[in-house]
Amino acid sequence: MGGPDQGQPRKDRFAMDMDKLVSLCKRRGFIFPSSEIYGGINGFWDYGPLGVELKRNIKDAWWRDTITSRDDVVGIDCSIIMHPKVWEASGHIGGFSDPMADCRECKGRFRADQLTYIRFDLAKDDSAETKPKTIYFFGSGNAVEVAEQNAKKIGKLQSSIKPGETLNRTDGDYTTLDTEAKTLFHCPTCGKAGTLTEPRNFNLMFESHAGAIADEANKVYLRPETAQGIFANFKNVVDTSRTKIPFGIAQVGKSFRNEINPRNFIFRSREFEQMELEFFCHPDQAAEWYAYWRKARFQWYIDHGIRSDKLRLRDHDPDELAFYSTATADIEYAFPFGISELEGIAHRGDYDLGQHQQFSGKDLSYFDEERWERDKPAMGMTSFKEYLKKNEGAEKPGYPYQYLPHVIEPSAGADRATLAFLCEAYQEDEVGGELRTVLKFHPRLAPIKAAVFPLVKKDGMPEKAEAIYRELKRHFNVFFDEKGAIGRRYRRQDEAGTPFGITVDGQSLTDDTVTFRDRDSCKQWRVPAAGAVQALRDLLEGKPIPGAESPATEIEESSN
RNA sequence: GCGGGUGUAACUCAAUGGUAGAGUACCUGCCUUCCAAGCAGGCUACGUGGGUUCGAUUCCCAUCACCCGCUCCA
């Protein structure tokens, strides 16, 4: 987050801002606050009739481009609740929960485990009964930093020891102090003592209990990401699906995080949907695959209509990387509320499989049989055991035939993508001197593909239009509307993002043609009624509008 | 979680210590041959819970939700 676009959005006549978008989403049935009749619930949102189609189209496009159109990726659908050990192995139980302490005085908030104390107990050797004298030094940071902050005083203390006295030093953090000692702690910001609250755990994982009785023993978590289900099933998939490295396993599904502060419409919510791919490859090829997915995933957003310079690809600085990752890139979008992440592509090495191998005690390594069979004659070996024996004592004796695959993880948020596509599509322009609000979705993503209208409600036009509608409905999600003025009906569909309007008019009754109307240009052209299905299919697949120089909507080939 | 702001109809807004009005939208009918036309009629609201008051949508308190800033975001 952060960046040049974070100032107040301009609210001029044609500007998109979140208020307008939220309002449109509500008005047209894209997105509603969850449980709204009870006042809503923070961090949860519902998708309405148009919103669910949009989001489904996004997920379907991702699924098709990532899995079914490829030879090297398979899908999976894991349970939301998994064995709690999964989250120990993944680091979510340790790293996902932060104890926080607030200063009552200056309202500062601190990671309680980063508030460090250094404690000295001064004891006289010959008087075991005398209580040792205790001196504390406090600060923010690790023990070394706090020692530096207090170097002078500590030095003074150490040099004041008399013969027959011992000085014992213990380091620790705020969470380990007893209640009395906590009152001695100074707030690192305002410097006042005893102003910090008890540390409170901010565990971002939702907890539940498997079974009717709630106790510690059956505590379970709602998954905070879908990825771990993939790693946990790595062996199952390898053993059953004839997949060979390099290959990927992909999943779309709900995840849950108890965000401290849900904000920005559906961008950060507590229940959200992820589209994640774990692509497993040989360590030697990981860098290449990382580069491939980094590029392919960025292109995917462009191919689906995010053409503006609001979309960017940002490589993480080395100091931003998680300790196990050798490279990570974020695909970001400049939302009205700031530049924020849509998707991260991470080179995770063998960290995840390694963790699960360790915590489960199961061998998760991959054996490259093809390569072994190819190479073994040259080495004069008949069995892999010989090879292992030869390399006994080596760090990776089975390498390069047996190894933990490295993984490239493109991890996308379906709700964030939906919001980005909405923001990108939202436009206000002028048609015949009137202001028009239009959602210029890529036809592949548009909730409704076409709307069918009789020009007026008489002379048999409604009947003819409905017949065409029925025929189209067998193939596409189309909409029929015969009420009111034709212009109003066009505009309504513009707000829903419907790319094409099909109108039955007076001429249709004599020559059996209909007009097609393009959402973005408002241009119209005639098509034989009997060919409407094929004509719409052609348009949705990117064939040009008759008379137009460029295709109605360009659909480039994805780079896979 | 802290500070500030907002909460009235589906949407955008108004007025008011004596229970509320507009525009748009929506519904019905008439009319209408291509971009939110017209006519007639109709439906829908004071976020929730307390308090003060004869009486609260209005004042006070709490709560919930949303917005902005901070914080957080493996």
XYZ file of C-alpha atoms in Angstrom, chain A:
560
model
C 0.000 0.000 0.000
C 0.940 3.585 -0.153
C 1.944 5.499 -3.203
C 1.237 8.519 -5.259
C -2.453 7.800 -5.748
C -3.310 7.885 -2.120
C -4.457 11.457 -1.985
C -8.067 12.456 -2.203
C -9.597 11.177 -5.415
C -10.849 13.898 -7.680
C -14.588 14.080 -7.798
C -15.008 15.727 -11.150
C -17.768 14.938 -13.554
C -16.291 11.833 -15.111
C -14.229 10.534 -12.245
C -14.747 7.148 -10.713
C -14.617 7.041 -6.972
C -15.407 4.356 -4.489
C -18.631 5.973 -3.299
C -20.083 5.944 -6.773
C -18.965 2.390 -7.370
C -20.309 1.108 -4.049
C -23.567 2.854 -4.763
C -23.811 1.355 -8.243
C -22.970 -2.093 -6.915
C -25.783 -1.828 -4.420
C -28.277 -0.299 -6.817
C -27.715 -2.823 -9.582
C -27.278 -5.865 -7.416
C -23.581 -6.567 -7.664
C -22.579 -6.438 -4.013
C -24.501 -5.960 -0.756
C -23.324 -5.636 2.848
C -23.752 -9.019 4.528
C -26.714 -9.375 6.915
C -27.763 -5.852 6.042
C -31.237 -6.101 7.584
C -29.508 -6.634 10.934
C -27.218 -3.657 10.480
C -24.452 -5.416 8.592
C -21.398 -7.233 9.877
C -17.929 -5.811 9.538
C -15.741 -7.519 6.981
C -18.350 -9.607 5.204
C -20.088 -8.987 1.893
C -22.674 -10.699 -0.264
C -22.706 -10.928 -4.042
C -26.029 -10.143 -5.696
C -27.402 -11.520 -8.956
C -25.064 -9.551 -11.218
C -22.085 -9.744 -8.882
C -22.180 -13.493 -8.611
C -22.152 -13.821 -12.400
C -19.211 -11.452 -12.676
C -17.213 -13.243 -10.015
C -18.069 -16.664 -11.438
C -16.917 -15.534 -14.855
C -13.639 -14.361 -13.368
C -13.132 -17.643 -11.542
C -14.153 -19.642 -14.603
C -11.753 -17.692 -16.803
C -8.970 -18.310 -14.299
C -9.838 -21.998 -14.045
C -9.905 -22.438 -17.776
C -6.698 -20.505 -18.424
C -4.831 -22.050 -15.503
C -6.070 -25.630 -15.598
C -8.337 -26.995 -18.291
C -6.660 -25.360 -21.267
C -3.250 -26.604 -20.124
C -1.614 -30.013 -20.060
C 0.444 -29.458 -16.948
C -1.945 -28.269 -14.235
C -4.670 -30.177 -12.398
C -7.377 -28.877 -10.105
C -8.288 -29.810 -6.569
C -10.878 -28.783 -3.995
C -9.796 -29.209 -0.379
C -11.723 -28.912 2.847
C -11.708 -25.575 4.605
C -10.996 -27.157 7.971
C -7.849 -29.251 8.055
C -5.782 -30.997 10.699
C -4.474 -28.311 13.057
C -0.929 -29.543 12.520
C -1.140 -28.235 8.961
C -1.095 -24.727 10.381
C 1.770 -25.475 12.707
C 3.790 -26.730 9.754
C 2.835 -23.773 7.586
C 3.840 -21.337 10.298
C 0.400 -19.806 10.587
C -0.047 -20.695 14.239
C 3.320 -19.272 15.183
C 3.631 -16.430 12.758
C 0.051 -15.501 12.169
C -0.772 -14.499 15.677
C 0.682 -11.401 17.212
C 0.353 -10.342 20.826
C -0.257 -6.610 20.854
C -0.087 -4.143 23.711
C -1.519 -0.637 23.627
C -0.295 2.392 25.492
C -3.194 3.876 27.431
C -1.440 7.223 27.480
C -0.251 7.908 23.935
C -2.456 5.327 22.145
C 0.552 3.705 20.537
C 0.284 0.029 19.653
C 3.179 -2.372 19.825
C 3.959 -5.966 19.091
C 4.265 -7.143 22.685
C 6.852 -9.745 21.753
C 9.041 -6.978 20.384
C 8.975 -5.027 23.619
C 12.101 -6.296 25.246
C 13.404 -6.139 28.771
C 16.854 -6.877 30.104
C 16.783 -7.850 33.733
C 19.705 -7.869 36.120
C 19.572 -9.606 39.469
C 22.234 -8.477 41.825
C 22.876 -11.047 44.548
C 25.348 -11.313 47.326
C 27.094 -14.673 47.265
C 27.202 -15.158 51.009
C 23.631 -14.255 51.889
C 21.284 -16.658 50.158
C 18.402 -15.419 52.219
C 18.605 -11.814 51.124
C 16.384 -11.015 48.209
C 18.426 -10.137 45.138
C 18.110 -6.605 43.853
C 16.449 -6.418 40.458
C 17.094 -3.808 37.817
C 15.191 -3.637 34.531
C 16.038 -2.013 31.241
C 13.248 -1.640 28.691
C 13.016 -0.881 25.035
C 11.591 -1.727 21.659
C 13.467 -4.162 19.452
C 15.560 -7.226 20.161
C 17.772 -7.686 23.192
C 20.879 -6.500 21.374
C 19.188 -3.284 20.337
C 17.820 -2.663 23.795
C 21.254 -3.307 25.268
C 22.670 -0.730 22.866
C 19.971 1.760 23.758
C 20.922 1.394 27.398
C 24.632 0.758 26.926
C 25.818 3.513 29.253
C 23.632 2.554 32.178
C 24.315 -1.137 31.790
C 28.031 -0.499 31.669
C 27.782 1.587 34.794
C 25.858 -1.135 36.575
C 28.302 -3.832 35.544
C 31.285 -1.842 36.677
C 29.721 -1.219 40.075
C 29.790 -4.866 41.118
C 31.727 -5.434 44.278
C 33.624 -8.588 45.148
C 31.272 -11.187 46.590
C 28.390 -10.098 44.378
C 27.045 -11.677 41.212
C 25.041 -10.053 38.524
C 22.681 -12.353 36.596
C 21.236 -11.136 33.341
C 18.016 -12.442 31.792
C 16.406 -11.147 28.624
C 12.771 -11.512 27.681
C 9.823 -9.742 26.167
C 6.808 -8.008 27.602
C 4.552 -11.038 27.285
C 6.654 -13.031 29.735
C 6.640 -10.459 32.517
C 4.403 -10.917 35.531
C 1.721 -8.368 36.238
C 3.799 -6.444 38.739
C 6.830 -6.208 36.486
C 4.621 -5.047 33.610
C 3.794 -1.919 35.562
C 7.469 -1.018 35.496
C 7.656 -1.141 31.713
C 8.082 2.167 29.963
C 6.159 2.916 26.801
C 8.753 3.165 24.015
C 6.956 6.145 22.503
C 5.874 8.386 25.346
C 8.237 6.981 27.954
C 5.637 6.691 30.696
C 5.746 3.679 32.972
C 2.873 1.264 33.505
C 0.734 2.613 30.691
C 0.760 -0.512 28.540
C -2.210 -2.837 28.485
C -1.992 -6.570 28.936
C -0.923 -8.115 25.652
C -3.864 -9.280 23.610
C -3.563 -11.907 20.977
C -4.427 -10.889 17.483
C -4.691 -14.269 15.905
C -5.727 -13.825 12.346
C -7.061 -17.372 12.090
C -10.701 -18.084 12.756
C -11.145 -20.792 15.337
C -13.819 -23.391 15.662
C -14.272 -26.792 17.216
C -14.695 -30.106 15.463
C -17.371 -31.834 17.466
C -20.151 -30.643 19.667
C -18.079 -29.978 22.756
C -15.791 -26.990 22.579
C -12.461 -27.525 24.253
C -8.785 -27.146 23.476
C -8.443 -30.737 22.306
C -10.723 -30.382 19.321
C -9.842 -26.831 18.344
C -9.647 -26.362 14.589
C -9.078 -23.440 12.270
C -10.758 -22.159 9.166
C -8.044 -22.061 6.548
C -6.363 -18.665 6.135
C -5.246 -19.679 2.632
C -6.042 -22.451 0.193
C -2.411 -23.219 -0.585
C -1.787 -25.575 2.312
C -4.470 -27.968 1.120
C -2.495 -28.304 -2.088
C 0.785 -29.028 -0.321
C -0.906 -31.502 1.987
C -2.254 -33.333 -1.056
C 0.913 -33.163 -3.124
C 1.702 -36.840 -2.639
C -1.883 -37.918 -3.310
C -1.936 -36.075 -6.592
C 1.480 -37.328 -7.701
C 0.531 -40.902 -6.839
C -2.817 -40.879 -8.594
C -2.848 -38.501 -11.526
C 0.230 -39.463 -13.573
C 1.477 -35.930 -13.272
C 5.159 -35.431 -13.935
C 7.269 -32.530 -12.922
C 6.976 -29.767 -13.943
C 3.286 -29.593 -13.089
C 0.874 -27.549 -11.027
C -2.054 -28.069 -8.680
C -4.631 -25.322 -8.520
C -7.549 -24.504 -6.293
C -10.286 -21.915 -5.967
C -11.991 -21.511 -2.662
C -12.938 -19.534 0.401
C -10.398 -18.531 3.002
C -10.849 -16.701 6.269
C -8.751 -14.199 8.143
C -9.755 -12.362 11.246
C -8.457 -9.075 9.935
C -8.029 -6.488 12.651
C -9.336 -3.815 10.388
C -11.378 -4.810 7.329
C -11.518 -1.843 5.015
C -12.084 -0.647 1.498
C -15.263 -2.396 0.403
C -14.553 -5.981 -0.622
C -10.798 -5.421 -0.851
C -9.993 -6.601 2.623
C -12.681 -8.785 4.108
C -12.668 -11.542 6.665
C -14.130 -14.134 4.354
C -12.692 -14.100 0.868
C -12.007 -16.282 -2.091
C -8.623 -17.221 -3.444
C -7.435 -18.600 -6.732
C -4.137 -20.281 -6.047
C -1.733 -22.314 -8.116
C 1.239 -24.217 -6.770
C 3.519 -25.050 -9.647
C 6.104 -27.718 -8.772
C 9.343 -27.950 -10.674
C 12.917 -29.082 -10.527
C 15.064 -26.706 -8.449
C 17.217 -26.008 -11.508
C 14.196 -24.799 -13.463
C 12.470 -22.859 -10.726
C 13.870 -19.491 -11.723
C 12.686 -20.017 -15.275
C 9.189 -21.000 -14.172
C 9.038 -18.086 -11.806
C 9.778 -15.729 -14.693
C 7.173 -17.511 -16.802
C 4.341 -17.257 -14.264
C 5.226 -13.722 -13.284
C 4.743 -12.679 -16.885
C 1.776 -14.926 -17.648
C -0.234 -13.832 -14.648
C 0.324 -10.154 -15.349
C -0.745 -10.665 -18.939
C -3.907 -12.420 -17.770
C -5.294 -9.225 -16.254
C -4.477 -7.308 -19.387
C -6.141 -9.950 -21.549
C -9.301 -9.620 -19.487
C -9.626 -5.919 -19.836
C -7.333 -4.148 -17.393
C -5.547 -2.098 -19.977
C -4.875 1.058 -18.071
C -1.648 2.062 -16.433
C -3.404 1.403 -13.137
C -2.146 -2.164 -13.405
C 1.453 -2.751 -12.439
C 3.907 -5.491 -11.707
C 6.216 -4.850 -8.810
C 9.164 -7.012 -7.810
C 9.817 -7.211 -4.105
C 13.026 -5.756 -2.785
C 15.309 -8.352 -1.247
C 14.526 -7.084 2.246
C 10.804 -7.428 1.633
C 11.018 -11.127 0.864
C 9.842 -13.794 3.263
C 12.878 -15.635 4.548
C 12.119 -18.751 2.489
C 11.425 -16.923 -0.758
C 14.070 -16.095 -3.322
C 11.800 -13.904 -5.411
C 8.297 -12.449 -5.189
C 6.386 -10.097 -7.424
C 3.086 -8.384 -6.744
C 0.506 -7.565 -9.357
C -0.965 -4.316 -8.134
C -3.846 -2.121 -9.112
C -4.213 1.561 -8.397
C -7.588 1.565 -6.662
C -9.156 4.881 -5.697
C -8.071 4.155 -2.115
C -4.482 3.386 -3.053
C -2.249 0.977 -4.887
C -2.962 -2.476 -3.578
C -2.099 -6.071 -4.297
C -4.283 -8.235 -6.505
C -1.989 -11.212 -6.727
C 1.416 -12.304 -5.563
C 3.731 -14.579 -7.490
C 6.237 -16.126 -5.124
C 9.191 -18.392 -5.610
C 8.895 -20.386 -2.394
C 11.662 -22.901 -2.937
C 10.984 -26.196 -1.153
C 9.942 -24.491 2.064
C 6.347 -25.719 2.187
C 6.912 -29.322 1.200
C 9.903 -29.369 3.532
C 7.813 -28.160 6.446
C 5.063 -30.694 5.813
C 7.605 -33.453 5.380
C 9.088 -32.544 8.720
C 5.837 -32.127 10.636
C 4.064 -35.143 9.146
C 7.066 -37.440 9.048
C 6.045 -38.496 5.535
C 8.455 -38.515 2.636
C 7.222 -35.902 0.166
C 10.107 -36.070 -2.242
C 9.590 -36.574 -5.931
C 11.359 -39.237 -7.939
C 12.106 -38.407 -11.556
C 11.899 -41.881 -13.001
C 12.292 -40.815 -16.616
C 15.514 -39.023 -15.961
C 16.862 -41.846 -13.868
C 16.066 -44.450 -16.526
C 17.730 -42.267 -19.120
C 20.905 -41.660 -17.137
C 21.497 -44.899 -15.304
C 23.087 -46.890 -18.193
C 25.784 -44.249 -18.540
C 26.572 -44.634 -14.843
C 26.558 -48.388 -15.122
C 23.918 -48.762 -12.447
C 20.831 -50.919 -12.327
C 19.068 -49.736 -9.204
C 18.574 -46.364 -7.579
C 19.715 -47.853 -4.303
C 23.200 -48.086 -5.791
C 23.072 -44.414 -6.610
C 21.961 -43.535 -3.099
C 24.691 -45.688 -1.651
C 27.282 -44.006 -3.816
C 26.184 -40.619 -2.499
C 25.763 -41.711 1.083
C 26.506 -38.885 3.440
C 25.831 -36.204 0.841
C 23.329 -33.530 1.746
C 20.938 -34.645 -0.984
C 21.961 -38.171 -1.917
C 19.144 -38.703 -4.410
C 19.710 -35.469 -6.320
C 19.007 -34.725 -9.160
C 16.651 -37.717 -9.477
C 14.989 -37.600 -6.112
C 14.307 -34.243 -4.530
C 11.783 -31.928 -2.936
C 10.369 -29.932 -5.828
C 10.562 -26.187 -5.749
C 7.310 -24.325 -6.001
C 6.165 -21.208 -7.783
C 2.991 -19.824 -6.249
C 0.746 -17.403 -8.106
C -1.847 -16.527 -5.470
C -4.738 -14.328 -6.551
C -7.721 -12.893 -4.710
C -10.994 -13.457 -6.533
C -12.743 -10.648 -4.686
C -9.869 -8.262 -5.244
C -9.850 -9.152 -8.915
C -13.607 -8.581 -9.045
C -13.146 -5.162 -7.476
C -10.338 -4.275 -9.870
C -12.400 -5.318 -12.881
C -15.309 -3.245 -11.541
C -13.095 -0.194 -10.992
C -11.512 -0.566 -14.408
C -14.867 -1.042 -16.134
C -16.593 1.887 -14.464
C -16.823 4.830 -16.801
C -18.929 7.861 -17.264
C -19.253 9.316 -20.729
C -21.648 11.333 -22.819
C -24.179 9.926 -25.230
C -26.243 12.477 -27.115
C -25.366 15.142 -24.589
C -26.528 13.007 -21.663
C -24.238 11.673 -18.959
C -24.066 7.907 -19.044
C -22.676 5.456 -16.504
C -21.363 2.310 -18.121
C -19.440 -0.731 -16.994
C -17.146 -1.672 -19.848
C -16.458 -5.251 -18.892
C -14.602 -7.575 -21.173
C -17.365 -9.651 -22.817
C -15.895 -12.791 -21.316
C -16.489 -11.401 -17.838
C -19.737 -9.524 -18.382
C -22.542 -10.929 -16.198
C -25.091 -10.631 -19.008
C -23.866 -11.193 -22.546
C -26.726 -9.548 -24.441
C -30.149 -8.042 -23.871
C -33.023 -8.542 -26.316
C -35.605 -5.806 -26.848
C -38.668 -5.184 -28.928
C -38.332 -1.591 -30.090
C -41.918 -0.945 -29.039
C -44.491 -3.103 -27.317
C -46.786 -3.670 -30.283
C -47.131 -5.022 -33.828
C -45.816 -8.426 -32.799
C -42.357 -7.134 -31.941
C -42.457 -8.479 -28.354
C -43.346 -11.953 -29.579
C -40.599 -11.992 -32.168
C -38.064 -10.621 -29.703
C -39.011 -13.184 -27.111
C -38.520 -16.013 -29.590
C -35.009 -14.767 -30.302
C -34.402 -14.384 -26.586
C -35.478 -17.977 -25.945
C -33.102 -19.222 -28.591
C -30.165 -17.177 -27.291
C -30.935 -18.174 -23.712
C -30.078 -21.775 -24.569
C -26.498 -20.701 -25.182
C -25.793 -17.530 -23.220
C -26.881 -15.606 -20.186
C -29.139 -13.093 -21.928
C -31.828 -10.731 -20.698
C -35.216 -9.712 -22.072
C -36.856 -6.331 -21.514
C -39.889 -4.816 -23.197
C -40.766 -2.074 -20.735
C -40.458 1.622 -21.360
C -38.431 3.628 -23.819
C -35.689 1.846 -25.747
C -33.053 4.367 -24.657
C -33.794 3.704 -21.027
C -33.436 -0.006 -21.575
C -30.090 0.453 -23.291
C -28.837 2.567 -20.407
C -29.942 0.063 -17.824
C -27.899 -2.589 -19.581
C -24.962 -0.190 -19.858
C -24.922 0.021 -16.077
C -25.016 -3.747 -15.831
C -22.108 -3.995 -18.249
C -24.001 -5.949 -20.910
C -21.850 -5.713 -24.039
C -24.563 -6.113 -26.692
C -28.169 -5.130 -27.251
C -30.333 -6.906 -29.792
C -33.431 -5.062 -30.937
C -36.420 -6.180 -32.970
C -37.825 -3.231 -34.945
C -40.261 -2.540 -37.770
C -37.832 -3.740 -40.384
C -37.441 -7.041 -38.516
C -41.083 -7.796 -39.260
C -40.536 -7.603 -42.998
C -36.980 -8.815 -43.630
C -36.334 -10.895 -40.523
C -33.230 -9.034 -39.403
C -32.470 -7.506 -36.011
C -30.142 -4.748 -34.928
C -27.084 -5.359 -32.773
C -25.935 -2.484 -30.622
C -22.442 -2.203 -29.167
C -22.282 -1.050 -25.555
C -19.091 0.957 -25.820
C -19.567 2.767 -29.119
C -23.402 2.657 -29.251
C -22.974 1.658 -32.896
C -25.626 -0.506 -34.501
C -25.705 -2.926 -37.415
C -28.169 -5.459 -38.812
C -27.942 -9.209 -38.511
C -30.369 -11.891 -39.819
C -32.501 -13.045 -36.880
C -31.727 -16.677 -37.632
C -28.012 -15.944 -37.318
C -28.223 -14.124 -33.985
C -26.729 -16.971 -31.934
C -23.724 -17.312 -34.206
C -23.306 -13.552 -34.490
C -23.267 -13.161 -30.712
C -20.855 -16.054 -30.327
C -18.512 -14.459 -32.856
C -18.645 -11.147 -31.028
C -17.973 -12.737 -27.660
C -14.996 -14.504 -29.165
C -13.599 -11.222 -30.403
C -14.655 -11.053 -34.050
C -14.832 -7.463 -35.220
C -18.001 -5.445 -35.299
C -19.078 -4.997 -38.944
C -17.853 -1.641 -40.155
C -15.487 -1.217 -37.268
C -11.774 -1.128 -37.874
C -10.764 -3.027 -34.791
C -12.440 -5.989 -33.146
C -15.359 -5.214 -30.861
C -13.196 -6.398 -28.076
C -9.774 -7.754 -28.497
C -9.084 -11.108 -26.971
C -5.412 -11.803 -27.253
C -4.108 -15.293 -26.868
C -2.968 -15.910 -23.333
C 0.685 -16.519 -23.169
C 0.414 -20.147 -22.137
